Amino acid sequence: MLADVVVAAMRWIADNQTFVLVVLAISLAIYKLVLYPFFLSPLRHIPGPYLHRISHIPSLDAQRRHKWIEIIHNLHAKYGNVVILSPTAVSCNGDPKFINDIYVKNMPKHKFYENFRNHGFKDNIFASLENDRHVKYKRLVQNLYSKTAVFNPKNSSRQNVIEKVGHLIQTVYNSSVTGKEPDLRNARLALNEHGKGHALGSGKWFNQNNKKSHLGIDVYSLFGALAMDVVSAFELGMENGTHLLLSAEKRDILVPHRMQAGMVFWTTLMPRFWDWAAGEAIREASKQIEEWQLNLYAKAEENVPKLRDGENMTTLETFKKNGYKGKYAYTFLSDNIFAGHETTAIQLTYMCYELSRPANRFRQARLRQELVEAFGVSKLVNDIISDLEVVDKLPYLEALMQENSRVHTSIPGSEPRVTDKPYVVKVGDKDAVLVELPVGTQISCQPYSMHRVESVFEKADLWIPERWLQKENESEFEYKARMTNMQRYMMPFGKGIRMCLGMNIAVIEMKLALANLYWKFTSDICRDWCDVVETDVEVGNKIEIGSHYMKSSTDESMMTMVDAYTTRPYFDECWLEWLDA
């Protein structure tokens, strides 16, 4: 009997195949598009756009088109602290509890990070997903990067920073202040496809008034050179690092680094299609970078630094000592050098740009006043501030650093982690619902948005360093409480055990560079490069993120931030003029 029913059913299906396929397709569509997202999904109570519930495509496409950071920011403004990004991902904002739970308590990294491996997909600290593996790597070298080690006069790291900042000052003096060695190479650099030299086909835009001094200089390339010189010498030894500040031609290596950095979407989320998406130029840039890196390491292998009593080994020698040799050691170095030079250059570029805006002239003057009070007046061309301890404690310089890393954080994009156990989030305010996120849910905070929580940072989009200083009639207790609260929302170097390994050297490098620049010089935006927005208001307009804001040739438009995991000025340049103070 049952067999007859089955046979009859099979015959009916065979005779009505089209109808059956249509019914199955409709049923599957109803399940995927209605039943699962609204009734069965564990994320069904997380607010957000419908398309984000049913597909990963909106998320991937927005990242590909460099619009994702702004979209997430707007989603939080519309829906609240927790929003859905895809069928398996949520974003959290507005409460430091999320930073603490996700990053300080160290949820595992998402596979997004594993594609930052180098030299044949070899693992490194940043790319390691498992917490125990990350801790194993980090323990080998973390003492080298401690603040105590960086400041210790027995280690070359201290002299390294001072020496390279001296090279920076000399370059600014020769190229801009005196105009003896004008920055013509960057003015007509065809390799920078976004730059003014490439767009106009020559360097004729540069110095149209034929000035003899106070010429424009591309500080984005300049600070990239500084950071590369510092980090490479730190990793390999002072005698083995780069000397980009001393050679304009050698700075060309920064361009392929930028080209490859622009591929972060394909590197992290679509690695199988990387070669196709890159095209010939970027594939060649990638090969050029690896060849350049391996030549740098080969030199360091042949020229092992001789250590003084009490001096730390280099990062390379430390890894070799612990059994990581050849490309298994180089992968760690390449990650540190690539990320270390890029993020520092971004911070210094936006800092000097902000200080050079007409609205911030009084802030530049205030910084100089603080420096003169601490170190006197610079009298000789070769004078250099070298007291790291004093520089590190200057209150207004610290306020500038905090505000710049808040507004122009080098990595504004989401830092994806994965829940390793069920995690409960509160959705809504009045009719709050507790939602349990299952194991394996992608969860993240976006620094760009955390740094703009309006209830904590008044006028959050604007660059106001004074928010980090003690207010008039504010008690010491109130001030410290306010600082503590703001810091709970800050994550410019990440948070928790996974935060930036090179933070201490990056911070003092930036502080010493800024201290020396504004102790000796003043800066202004180069008017050959852009139309400068003049204003009497003591707060400049918001600098937007996203290419659709580039609607004019003003400095504010030219300094639009790229909407990407790691940002940068969209035009990959920033031209400033420097004068003797």
Coordinates of C-alpha atoms in Angstrom, one line a residue:
M1 CA 0.0 0.0 0.0
L2 CA 2.7 2.5 1.1
A3 CA 4.8 1.5 -1.9
D4 CA 1.9 2.2 -4.2
V5 CA 1.5 5.7 -2.7
V6 CA 5.2 6.4 -3.1
V7 CA 5.2 5.2 -6.7
A8 CA 2.2 7.3 -7.5
A9 CA 3.8 10.4 -5.9
M10 CA 7.0 9.9 -7.8
R11 CA 5.0 9.6 -11.1
W12 CA 3.1 12.8 -10.3
I13 CA 6.3 14.7 -9.6
A14 CA 7.8 13.4 -12.8
D15 CA 4.8 14.5 -14.7
N16 CA 4.7 18.0 -13.0
Q17 CA 8.4 18.8 -12.7
T18 CA 8.0 22.5 -13.6
F19 CA 5.2 23.0 -11.0
V20 CA 7.2 21.2 -8.3
L21 CA 10.4 23.2 -9.0
V22 CA 8.3 26.5 -8.8
V23 CA 6.8 25.4 -5.5
L24 CA 10.2 24.5 -4.1
A25 CA 11.7 27.7 -5.2
I26 CA 8.9 29.8 -3.7
S27 CA 9.1 27.8 -0.5
L28 CA 12.8 28.3 -0.2
A29 CA 12.4 32.0 -1.0
I30 CA 9.7 32.4 1.7
Y31 CA 12.0 30.6 4.2
K32 CA 15.1 32.7 3.3
L33 CA 13.4 36.0 2.9
V34 CA 10.6 35.9 5.5
L35 CA 10.5 32.9 7.9
Y36 CA 14.2 32.8 8.8
P37 CA 15.1 36.5 9.1
F38 CA 11.9 37.5 11.0
F39 CA 10.9 34.4 13.0
L40 CA 13.8 31.9 13.3
S41 CA 17.1 33.9 13.2
P42 CA 18.7 34.5 16.5
L43 CA 19.4 38.1 15.3
R44 CA 15.7 38.7 14.4
H45 CA 15.3 41.3 17.2
I46 CA 18.4 43.3 16.2
P47 CA 17.2 46.4 14.4
G48 CA 18.5 47.4 10.9
P49 CA 17.7 47.3 7.2
Y50 CA 15.9 44.4 5.8
L51 CA 18.5 43.6 3.1
H52 CA 21.1 43.2 5.9
R53 CA 19.0 40.4 7.4
I54 CA 18.9 38.3 4.3
S55 CA 22.3 38.8 2.6
H56 CA 26.0 39.6 3.1
I57 CA 26.0 41.4 -0.3
P58 CA 25.1 44.9 1.0
S59 CA 27.9 44.8 3.6
L60 CA 30.5 43.5 1.1
D61 CA 29.4 45.9 -1.7
A62 CA 29.5 49.0 0.6
Q63 CA 33.0 48.0 1.8
R64 CA 34.1 47.5 -1.8
R65 CA 32.8 51.0 -2.7
H66 CA 34.3 52.6 0.4
K67 CA 31.0 53.6 1.9
W68 CA 30.7 51.2 4.8
I69 CA 32.0 53.3 7.7
E70 CA 29.6 56.1 7.0
I71 CA 26.7 53.6 6.5
I72 CA 27.4 52.0 9.9
H73 CA 27.6 55.3 11.6
N74 CA 24.3 56.4 10.1
L75 CA 22.7 53.0 11.1
H76 CA 23.6 53.6 14.7
A77 CA 22.2 57.1 14.5
K78 CA 18.9 55.7 13.2
Y79 CA 18.5 52.4 15.0
G80 CA 20.5 52.7 18.2
N81 CA 23.5 51.1 19.9
V82 CA 23.2 47.6 18.3
V83 CA 22.5 47.2 14.6
I84 CA 22.5 44.2 12.2
L85 CA 25.1 44.3 9.5
S86 CA 24.5 40.9 7.8
P87 CA 22.7 37.7 8.6
T88 CA 25.6 36.8 11.0
A89 CA 27.0 40.1 12.1
V90 CA 26.2 43.0 14.4
S91 CA 27.8 46.3 15.2
C92 CA 27.8 47.8 18.7
N93 CA 28.2 51.5 19.7
G94 CA 27.4 54.1 22.3
D95 CA 28.4 52.1 25.4
P96 CA 32.0 51.4 26.6
K97 CA 30.7 48.1 28.0
F98 CA 30.9 46.8 24.4
I99 CA 34.6 47.8 24.1
N100 CA 35.3 46.1 27.4
D101 CA 33.4 42.9 26.6
I102 CA 34.6 42.5 23.0
Y103 CA 38.2 43.7 23.2
V104 CA 39.4 43.9 26.8
K105 CA 37.9 40.5 27.6
N106 CA 39.4 39.4 24.3
M107 CA 36.8 37.7 22.1
P108 CA 38.7 35.8 19.3
K109 CA 39.5 37.7 16.0
H110 CA 37.4 37.2 12.9
K111 CA 39.0 35.5 9.9
F112 CA 39.1 39.0 8.4
Y113 CA 42.6 39.3 10.0
E114 CA 44.2 36.1 8.8
N115 CA 44.7 37.5 5.4
F116 CA 47.3 40.0 6.8
R117 CA 49.8 37.2 6.6
N118 CA 52.9 37.7 4.5
H119 CA 55.6 35.9 2.5
G120 CA 53.6 32.9 1.5
F121 CA 50.7 33.3 3.9
K122 CA 53.0 32.9 7.0
D123 CA 51.4 33.8 10.3
N124 CA 52.2 36.9 12.5
I125 CA 51.0 38.6 15.6
F126 CA 48.3 40.7 13.9
A127 CA 47.0 37.9 11.7
S128 CA 46.8 35.2 14.4
L129 CA 43.2 34.4 15.2
E130 CA 43.4 32.2 18.3
N131 CA 44.2 34.0 21.6
D132 CA 46.7 31.5 22.8
R133 CA 48.7 31.7 19.6
H134 CA 48.6 35.5 19.7
V135 CA 49.9 35.5 23.4
K136 CA 52.6 33.0 22.5
Y137 CA 53.9 35.4 19.7
K138 CA 53.5 38.6 21.7
R139 CA 55.4 37.3 24.7
L140 CA 58.5 36.9 22.6
V141 CA 58.8 40.6 21.8
Q142 CA 56.5 42.7 24.0
N143 CA 59.3 43.8 26.3
L144 CA 61.0 45.4 23.3
Y145 CA 58.0 47.7 22.8
S146 CA 57.3 48.7 26.4
K147 CA 57.5 52.4 27.2
T148 CA 60.4 51.7 29.6
A149 CA 62.4 50.0 26.8
V150 CA 61.7 52.7 24.2
F151 CA 62.8 55.5 26.6
N152 CA 65.8 53.6 28.0
P153 CA 69.0 55.3 26.9
K154 CA 70.7 51.9 26.9
N155 CA 68.5 50.9 23.9
S156 CA 69.0 52.4 20.4
S157 CA 65.3 53.1 20.2
R158 CA 65.7 56.4 22.0
Q159 CA 68.5 57.7 19.8
N160 CA 66.7 56.3 16.7
V161 CA 63.7 58.5 17.2
I162 CA 65.8 61.6 18.0
E163 CA 68.1 61.1 15.0
K164 CA 65.2 60.5 12.5
V165 CA 63.3 63.6 13.8
G166 CA 66.5 65.5 13.2
H167 CA 66.5 64.3 9.6
L168 CA 62.8 65.4 9.4
I169 CA 63.6 68.9 10.6
Q170 CA 66.5 69.2 8.1
T171 CA 64.3 68.1 5.2
V172 CA 61.6 70.6 6.1
Y173 CA 64.2 73.3 6.4
N174 CA 65.8 72.6 3.1
S175 CA 62.7 71.8 1.0
S176 CA 60.2 74.3 2.4
V177 CA 61.7 77.0 4.8
T178 CA 64.6 77.9 2.6
G179 CA 63.4 76.4 -0.7
K180 CA 66.9 75.1 -1.5
E181 CA 65.7 71.6 -2.3
P182 CA 62.0 72.0 -3.5
D183 CA 59.7 69.0 -3.4
L184 CA 59.5 68.9 -7.2
R185 CA 59.4 65.1 -7.2
N186 CA 56.1 64.9 -5.4
A187 CA 54.8 67.9 -7.3
R188 CA 54.9 66.0 -10.5
L189 CA 54.7 62.4 -9.2
A190 CA 52.8 60.5 -11.9
L191 CA 52.8 57.4 -9.7
N192 CA 50.2 59.0 -7.3
E193 CA 47.1 58.6 -9.4
H194 CA 45.1 60.9 -7.0
G195 CA 47.7 63.6 -6.7
K196 CA 47.8 67.0 -8.3
G197 CA 50.9 66.2 -10.3
H198 CA 49.2 63.2 -11.9
A199 CA 45.9 64.9 -12.4
L200 CA 47.5 67.9 -14.2
G201 CA 50.2 65.9 -15.9
S202 CA 53.1 68.0 -14.6
G203 CA 54.4 69.9 -11.7
K204 CA 53.5 73.3 -13.2
W205 CA 50.9 73.9 -10.5
F206 CA 53.7 74.1 -7.9
N207 CA 55.1 77.5 -6.8
Q208 CA 53.3 79.5 -9.4
N209 CA 54.5 82.8 -7.7
N210 CA 58.1 81.7 -8.0
K211 CA 58.8 82.1 -4.4
K212 CA 62.4 81.5 -3.2
S213 CA 61.4 80.2 0.2
H214 CA 58.5 79.0 2.2
L215 CA 57.6 76.5 -0.5
G216 CA 55.0 73.8 -0.2
I217 CA 56.0 70.3 0.7
D218 CA 53.9 67.1 0.7
V219 CA 53.9 66.2 4.4
Y220 CA 52.0 62.9 3.8
S221 CA 55.0 61.5 2.0
L222 CA 57.3 63.2 4.4
F223 CA 55.8 61.7 7.5
G224 CA 55.6 58.3 5.7
A225 CA 59.3 58.5 5.2
L226 CA 59.9 59.5 8.9
A227 CA 57.8 56.6 10.1
M228 CA 59.4 54.1 7.8
D229 CA 62.8 55.2 8.8
V230 CA 61.9 54.9 12.5
V231 CA 60.1 51.6 12.4
S232 CA 62.6 49.8 10.1
A233 CA 65.5 50.9 12.3
F234 CA 63.7 49.7 15.4
E235 CA 62.9 46.3 13.9
L236 CA 66.3 45.7 12.2
G237 CA 68.8 48.0 14.0
M238 CA 69.8 51.6 13.2
E239 CA 72.5 50.6 10.7
N240 CA 70.0 48.4 8.8
G241 CA 66.9 50.7 8.6
T242 CA 65.8 52.8 5.7
H243 CA 67.0 56.4 5.1
L244 CA 64.0 57.8 3.1
L245 CA 64.2 61.2 4.7
L246 CA 67.7 61.6 3.3
S247 CA 66.8 60.7 -0.3
A248 CA 63.7 62.0 -2.2
E249 CA 64.1 59.2 -4.8
K250 CA 64.0 56.4 -2.2
R251 CA 60.7 57.8 -0.9
D252 CA 59.0 56.5 -4.1
I253 CA 58.7 53.1 -2.3
L254 CA 55.9 54.7 -0.3
V255 CA 53.6 54.8 -3.4
P256 CA 53.4 51.0 -4.0
H257 CA 52.7 50.6 -0.3
R258 CA 49.7 53.0 -0.7
M259 CA 48.5 51.1 -3.8
Q260 CA 48.5 47.8 -1.9
A261 CA 46.9 49.4 1.1
G262 CA 44.0 50.4 -1.1
M263 CA 43.2 46.7 -1.7
V264 CA 42.2 46.0 1.9
F265 CA 38.7 44.9 0.9
W266 CA 40.0 42.3 -1.5
T267 CA 42.9 41.3 0.8
T268 CA 40.6 40.6 3.8
L269 CA 37.2 39.7 2.4
M270 CA 37.7 38.5 -1.2
P271 CA 41.3 37.1 -1.3
R272 CA 40.4 34.6 -4.0
F273 CA 39.7 37.5 -6.4
W274 CA 42.7 39.6 -5.3
D275 CA 44.7 39.0 -8.5
W276 CA 41.8 39.8 -10.7
A277 CA 40.8 43.0 -8.8
A278 CA 44.3 44.3 -8.4
G279 CA 45.2 44.6 -12.1
E280 CA 48.8 44.6 -13.4
A281 CA 49.9 47.8 -11.7
I282 CA 49.0 46.8 -8.2
R283 CA 50.3 43.2 -8.7
E284 CA 53.6 44.7 -9.7
A285 CA 53.5 47.1 -6.7
S286 CA 53.0 44.1 -4.4
K287 CA 56.0 42.3 -6.0
Q288 CA 58.1 45.4 -5.7
I289 CA 57.2 45.7 -2.0
E290 CA 58.1 42.1 -1.2
E291 CA 61.4 42.4 -3.1
W292 CA 62.2 45.6 -1.3
Q293 CA 61.4 44.0 2.1
L294 CA 63.5 40.9 1.5
N295 CA 66.5 43.0 0.4
L296 CA 66.1 45.0 3.6
Y297 CA 66.1 41.8 5.7
A298 CA 69.0 40.3 3.8
K299 CA 71.1 43.3 4.7
A300 CA 70.1 43.0 8.4
E301 CA 71.0 39.3 8.3
E302 CA 74.5 40.1 7.1
N303 CA 74.9 43.0 9.5
V304 CA 73.8 41.9 12.9
P305 CA 74.0 44.9 15.3
K306 CA 76.6 44.7 18.1
L307 CA 74.9 45.2 21.4
R308 CA 76.1 47.3 24.2
D309 CA 75.7 46.2 27.9
G310 CA 72.1 46.2 28.8
E311 CA 70.8 46.9 25.3
N312 CA 67.8 45.0 23.8
M313 CA 68.1 42.8 20.7
T314 CA 66.3 43.9 17.6
T315 CA 63.0 42.4 16.8
L316 CA 64.5 40.3 14.0
E317 CA 67.2 38.9 16.2
T318 CA 64.7 38.2 19.0
F319 CA 62.5 36.1 16.7
K320 CA 65.6 34.3 15.4
K321 CA 66.7 33.5 18.9
N322 CA 63.3 32.0 19.6
G323 CA 63.3 29.7 16.5
Y324 CA 61.6 31.9 13.9
K325 CA 63.9 32.3 10.9
G326 CA 63.8 33.4 7.3
K327 CA 60.3 34.2 6.1
Y328 CA 58.8 32.9 9.3
A329 CA 60.5 35.8 11.1
Y330 CA 60.1 38.3 8.2
T331 CA 56.3 38.0 8.3
F332 CA 56.3 39.7 11.7
L333 CA 58.6 42.4 10.5
S334 CA 56.7 43.1 7.3
D335 CA 53.4 43.5 9.3
N336 CA 55.0 45.9 11.8
I337 CA 56.8 48.0 9.1
F338 CA 53.8 48.2 6.8
A339 CA 51.3 49.1 9.5
G340 CA 53.7 51.1 11.6
H341 CA 54.7 53.6 8.9
E342 CA 51.2 53.9 7.5
T343 CA 49.2 54.8 10.6
T344 CA 51.8 57.2 12.0
A345 CA 52.0 59.1 8.7
I346 CA 48.2 59.5 8.7
Q347 CA 48.1 60.8 12.2
L348 CA 51.0 63.3 11.7
T349 CA 49.5 64.5 8.4
Y350 CA 46.1 65.3 9.8
M351 CA 47.6 66.8 12.9
C352 CA 49.7 69.3 11.0
Y353 CA 46.9 70.0 8.5
E354 CA 44.5 70.8 11.4
L355 CA 47.1 73.1 13.0
S356 CA 47.6 74.8 9.7
R357 CA 43.9 75.6 9.1
P358 CA 43.1 79.3 9.6
A359 CA 40.5 78.4 12.3
N360 CA 43.3 76.7 14.3
R361 CA 46.1 79.3 14.0
F362 CA 45.6 80.2 17.7
R363 CA 46.1 76.5 18.6
Q364 CA 49.3 76.4 16.7
A365 CA 50.5 79.5 18.6
R366 CA 49.4 77.9 21.9
L367 CA 51.5 74.8 21.1
R368 CA 54.5 76.9 20.3
Q369 CA 54.1 78.9 23.5
E370 CA 54.1 75.7 25.5
L371 CA 57.2 74.5 23.7
V372 CA 59.1 77.8 24.2
E373 CA 58.2 77.8 27.9
A374 CA 59.6 74.3 28.2
F375 CA 62.7 74.5 26.0
G376 CA 63.4 78.2 25.4
V377 CA 63.7 79.7 21.9
S378 CA 65.4 77.7 19.1
K379 CA 68.5 79.7 18.1
L380 CA 70.4 77.4 15.7
V381 CA 69.3 75.5 12.6
N382 CA 70.5 72.2 14.1
D383 CA 68.9 72.7 17.5
I384 CA 66.8 69.7 18.4
I385 CA 64.5 68.9 21.3
S386 CA 65.7 65.5 22.6
D387 CA 64.2 65.3 26.1
L388 CA 61.6 62.6 25.5
E389 CA 60.4 62.7 29.1
V390 CA 59.5 66.4 29.1
V391 CA 57.9 66.2 25.6
D392 CA 55.8 63.2 26.7
K393 CA 54.3 65.2 29.6
L394 CA 53.4 68.5 27.8
P395 CA 49.7 68.9 28.5
Y396 CA 48.6 70.8 25.4
L397 CA 50.6 68.5 23.1
E398 CA 48.9 65.6 24.8
A399 CA 45.5 67.2 24.3
L400 CA 46.3 67.7 20.6
M401 CA 47.3 64.0 20.3
Q402 CA 44.2 62.8 22.0
E403 CA 41.8 64.9 19.9
N404 CA 43.6 64.1 16.6
S405 CA 43.4 60.3 17.3
R406 CA 39.8 60.7 18.2
V407 CA 38.7 62.7 15.1
H408 CA 41.2 61.3 12.5
T409 CA 41.9 57.9 14.0
S410 CA 44.1 56.0 11.5
I411 CA 41.9 52.9 11.7
P412 CA 38.3 54.1 11.8
G413 CA 36.8 50.9 10.5
S414 CA 35.2 48.1 12.4
E415 CA 37.4 45.7 14.4
P416 CA 35.6 42.3 13.9
R417 CA 35.6 39.7 16.5
V418 CA 33.6 36.5 17.0
T419 CA 31.6 35.5 20.0
D420 CA 33.1 32.4 21.6
K421 CA 30.1 32.0 24.0
P422 CA 26.6 33.3 24.0
Y423 CA 26.6 37.1 24.5
V424 CA 23.6 39.1 25.5
V425 CA 23.0 42.6 24.2
K426 CA 20.3 45.1 25.2
V427 CA 18.2 46.4 22.2
G428 CA 16.1 49.5 22.6
D429 CA 15.5 52.0 25.4
K430 CA 11.9 52.2 26.5
D431 CA 10.8 48.7 25.5
A432 CA 14.3 47.1 25.8
V433 CA 14.7 43.6 24.7
L434 CA 17.6 41.3 25.7
V435 CA 19.0 39.4 22.7
E436 CA 21.3 36.5 23.0
L437 CA 23.9 36.3 20.2
P438 CA 24.9 32.7 19.5
V439 CA 28.4 31.5 19.4
G440 CA 30.1 32.4 16.1
T441 CA 28.3 35.7 15.6
Q442 CA 30.6 38.4 14.1
I443 CA 30.5 41.4 16.5
S444 CA 32.4 44.7 16.3
C445 CA 32.8 48.3 17.4
Q446 CA 33.7 51.0 14.9
P447 CA 36.2 53.5 16.3
Y448 CA 34.9 56.2 14.0
S449 CA 31.5 56.0 15.7
M450 CA 32.7 55.3 19.3
H451 CA 34.8 58.4 19.1
R452 CA 31.7 60.4 18.1
V453 CA 29.3 59.6 20.8
E454 CA 27.7 63.0 21.3
S455 CA 26.8 62.5 24.9
V456 CA 30.5 62.1 25.7
F457 CA 32.1 64.3 23.1
E458 CA 30.2 67.5 22.6
K459 CA 30.3 68.6 18.9
A460 CA 31.8 65.3 18.3
D461 CA 32.6 65.8 14.6
L462 CA 34.7 68.9 15.3
W463 CA 38.4 69.0 16.2
I464 CA 38.5 70.7 19.6
P465 CA 41.6 69.7 21.6
E466 CA 40.6 71.9 24.5
R467 CA 38.1 69.2 25.5
W468 CA 41.0 67.3 26.9
L469 CA 42.1 70.1 29.2
Q470 CA 40.8 71.1 32.6
K471 CA 37.9 73.5 32.3
E472 CA 37.6 76.8 34.2
N473 CA 35.9 76.1 37.5
E474 CA 36.3 72.4 37.0
S475 CA 37.7 70.6 40.1
E476 CA 40.6 68.2 39.8
F477 CA 38.3 65.3 40.7
E478 CA 35.7 66.3 38.1
Y479 CA 38.4 66.7 35.4
K480 CA 39.9 63.3 36.1
A481 CA 36.5 61.7 36.1
R482 CA 35.7 63.3 32.8
M483 CA 39.0 62.2 31.3
T484 CA 38.5 58.6 32.5
N485 CA 35.0 58.6 31.0
M486 CA 36.2 59.8 27.6
Q487 CA 39.0 57.3 27.5
R488 CA 36.5 54.5 28.0
Y489 CA 35.2 55.3 24.5
M490 CA 38.6 55.8 22.8
M491 CA 40.2 53.0 20.8
P492 CA 42.7 54.6 18.4
F493 CA 45.2 51.8 19.1
G494 CA 42.6 49.2 19.7
K495 CA 41.9 47.9 23.2
G496 CA 42.9 45.0 25.4
I497 CA 45.7 42.6 24.9
R498 CA 45.4 42.8 21.1
M499 CA 46.0 46.6 21.0
C500 CA 48.8 48.0 18.8
L501 CA 52.2 46.5 19.7
G502 CA 54.1 49.6 18.6
M503 CA 52.0 52.2 20.3
N504 CA 54.7 53.5 22.7
I505 CA 57.2 54.1 20.0
A506 CA 54.6 55.6 17.6
V507 CA 53.3 58.0 20.3
I508 CA 56.7 59.4 21.3
E509 CA 57.8 59.5 17.7
M510 CA 54.8 61.7 16.8
K511 CA 55.2 63.9 19.9
L512 CA 58.9 64.5 19.3
A513 CA 58.3 65.3 15.6
L514 CA 55.5 67.8 16.4
A515 CA 57.4 69.4 19.3
N516 CA 60.4 70.0 17.0
L517 CA 58.4 71.2 14.0
Y518 CA 56.4 73.8 15.9
W519 CA 59.3 74.8 18.2
K520 CA 61.3 75.8 15.1
F521 CA 58.7 76.6 12.4
T522 CA 55.1 77.7 11.7
S523 CA 52.9 76.0 9.1
D524 CA 50.3 77.1 6.6
I525 CA 48.3 75.3 4.0
C526 CA 49.8 75.6 0.5
R527 CA 47.6 77.8 -1.6
D528 CA 49.0 76.5 -4.9
W529 CA 47.6 73.1 -3.9
C530 CA 44.1 74.1 -2.9
D531 CA 41.6 77.0 -2.0
V532 CA 42.0 77.6 1.7
V533 CA 38.8 78.0 3.6
E534 CA 39.2 81.2 5.6
T535 CA 37.2 81.7 8.8
D536 CA 37.1 83.7 11.9
V537 CA 35.4 80.9 13.8
E538 CA 37.7 79.2 16.3
V539 CA 36.5 75.7 15.2
G540 CA 37.0 74.5 11.6
N541 CA 34.3 72.7 9.7
K542 CA 34.0 68.9 9.9
I543 CA 36.3 66.9 7.7
E544 CA 34.1 64.3 6.0
I545 CA 34.7 60.7 5.3
G546 CA 33.8 59.3 1.9
S547 CA 34.7 60.2 -1.7
H548 CA 31.3 61.7 -2.4
Y549 CA 32.2 64.7 -0.3
M550 CA 35.0 65.7 -2.6
K551 CA 33.0 68.4 -4.4
S552 CA 35.5 71.3 -4.6
S553 CA 39.2 72.3 -4.5
T554 CA 39.1 73.6 -1.0
D555 CA 41.4 72.2 1.7
E556 CA 38.5 70.7 3.5
S557 CA 37.5 68.7 0.4
M558 CA 41.1 67.8 -0.5
M559 CA 41.6 66.3 3.0
T560 CA 38.5 64.1 2.9
M561 CA 39.2 60.9 4.7
V562 CA 39.0 57.6 2.7
D563 CA 36.1 55.4 4.0
A564 CA 38.2 52.2 4.6
Y565 CA 39.4 50.1 7.4
T566 CA 42.6 52.2 7.4
T567 CA 41.9 55.7 6.3
R568 CA 44.2 58.3 4.6
P569 CA 43.7 61.6 2.8
Y570 CA 41.8 60.7 -0.4
F571 CA 44.3 62.5 -2.6
D572 CA 47.3 60.7 -1.0
E573 CA 48.9 64.1 -0.3
C574 CA 48.8 67.2 1.9
W575 CA 50.9 70.2 0.9
L576 CA 51.9 72.6 3.7
E577 CA 54.3 75.6 3.7
W578 CA 56.8 76.0 6.6
L579 CA 58.3 79.2 7.9
D580 CA 60.9 80.0 10.6
A581 CA 59.0 80.7 13.8

